[in-house]
PDB file of C-alpha atoms in Angstrom:
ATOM      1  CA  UNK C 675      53.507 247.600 100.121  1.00  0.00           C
ATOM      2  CA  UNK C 676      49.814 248.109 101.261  1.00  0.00           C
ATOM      3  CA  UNK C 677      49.839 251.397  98.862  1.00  0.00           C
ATOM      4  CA  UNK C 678      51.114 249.477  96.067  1.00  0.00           C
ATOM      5  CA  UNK C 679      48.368 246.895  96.661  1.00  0.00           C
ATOM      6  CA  UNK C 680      45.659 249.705  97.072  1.00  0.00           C
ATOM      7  CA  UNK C 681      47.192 251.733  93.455  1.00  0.00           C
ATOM      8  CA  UNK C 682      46.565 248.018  91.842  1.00  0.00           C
ATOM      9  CA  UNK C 683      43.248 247.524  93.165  1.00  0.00           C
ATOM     10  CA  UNK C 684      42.140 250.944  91.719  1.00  0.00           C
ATOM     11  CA  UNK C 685      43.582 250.456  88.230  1.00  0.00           C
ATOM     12  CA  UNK C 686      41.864 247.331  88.307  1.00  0.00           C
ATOM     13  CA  UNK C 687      38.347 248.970  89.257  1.00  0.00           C
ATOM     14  CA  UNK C 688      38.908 251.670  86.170  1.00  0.00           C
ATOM     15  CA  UNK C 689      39.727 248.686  84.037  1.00  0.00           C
ATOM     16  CA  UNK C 690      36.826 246.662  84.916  1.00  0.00           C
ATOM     17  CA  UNK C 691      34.264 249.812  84.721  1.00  0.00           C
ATOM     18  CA  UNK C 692      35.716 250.534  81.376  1.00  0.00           C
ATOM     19  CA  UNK C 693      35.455 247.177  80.203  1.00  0.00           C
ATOM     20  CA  UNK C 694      31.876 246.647  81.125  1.00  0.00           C
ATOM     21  CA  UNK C 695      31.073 250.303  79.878  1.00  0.00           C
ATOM     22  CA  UNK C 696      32.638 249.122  76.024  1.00  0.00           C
ATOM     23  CA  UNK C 697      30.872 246.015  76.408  1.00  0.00           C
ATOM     24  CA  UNK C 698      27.264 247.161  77.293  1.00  0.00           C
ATOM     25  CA  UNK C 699      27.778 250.035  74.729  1.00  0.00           C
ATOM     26  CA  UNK C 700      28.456 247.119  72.374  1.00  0.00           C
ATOM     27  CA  UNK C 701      25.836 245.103  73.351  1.00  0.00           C
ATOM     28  CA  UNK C 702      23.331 248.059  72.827  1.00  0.00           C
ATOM     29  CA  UNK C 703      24.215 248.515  69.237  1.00  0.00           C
ATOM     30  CA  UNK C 704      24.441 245.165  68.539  1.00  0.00           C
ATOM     31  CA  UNK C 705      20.723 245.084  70.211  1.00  0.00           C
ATOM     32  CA  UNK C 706      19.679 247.619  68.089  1.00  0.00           C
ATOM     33  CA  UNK C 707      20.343 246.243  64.562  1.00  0.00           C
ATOM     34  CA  UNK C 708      18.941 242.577  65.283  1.00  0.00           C
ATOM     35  CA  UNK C 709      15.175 242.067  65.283  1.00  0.00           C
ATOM     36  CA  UNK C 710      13.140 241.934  68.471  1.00  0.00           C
ATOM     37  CA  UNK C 711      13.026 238.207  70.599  1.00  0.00           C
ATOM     38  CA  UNK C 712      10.592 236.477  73.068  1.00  0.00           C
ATOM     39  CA  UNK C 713      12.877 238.325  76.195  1.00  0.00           C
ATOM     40  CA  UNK C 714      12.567 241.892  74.868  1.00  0.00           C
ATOM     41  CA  UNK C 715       8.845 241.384  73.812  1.00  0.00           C
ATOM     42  CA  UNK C 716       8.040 240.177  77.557  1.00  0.00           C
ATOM     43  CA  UNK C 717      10.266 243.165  78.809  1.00  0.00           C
ATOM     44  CA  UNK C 718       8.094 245.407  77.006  1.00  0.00           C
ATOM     45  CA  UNK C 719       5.019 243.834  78.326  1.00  0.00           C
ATOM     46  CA  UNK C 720       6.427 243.890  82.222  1.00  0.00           C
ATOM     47  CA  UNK C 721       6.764 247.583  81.740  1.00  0.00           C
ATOM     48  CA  UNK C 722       3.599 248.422  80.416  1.00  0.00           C
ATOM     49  CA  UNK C 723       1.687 246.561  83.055  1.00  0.00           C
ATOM     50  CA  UNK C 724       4.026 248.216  85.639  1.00  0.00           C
ATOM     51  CA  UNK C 725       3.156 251.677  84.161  1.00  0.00           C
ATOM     52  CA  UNK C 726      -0.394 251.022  84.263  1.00  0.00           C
ATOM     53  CA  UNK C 727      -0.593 250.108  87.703  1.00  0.00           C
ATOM     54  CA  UNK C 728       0.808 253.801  88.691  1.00  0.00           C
TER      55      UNK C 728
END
């Protein structure tokens, strides 16, 4: 019983990782054709001041 509970658990991890792995694939190609907003231009500008503080 614990075995069976442990096999479900597992196929529900590989489901999940797929899952998110499809939907951040997604999201990156949907990110790609639409134009750029206030939250990517200030994630641009928080990683240009952190690479000029190195």
């Amino acid at each position: 019983m614990v075995g069976g509970l442990v096999v479900w658990m597992i196929a529900a991890l590989v489901v999940g990782v797929l899952l998110g792995r499809g939907i951040r694939l997604a999201d990156v190609r949907d990110r790609a054709d639409r134009p750029l907003t206030t939250a990517d231009q200030t994630a641009d500008a928080i990683l240009a001041l952190a690479a000029s503080r190195r």
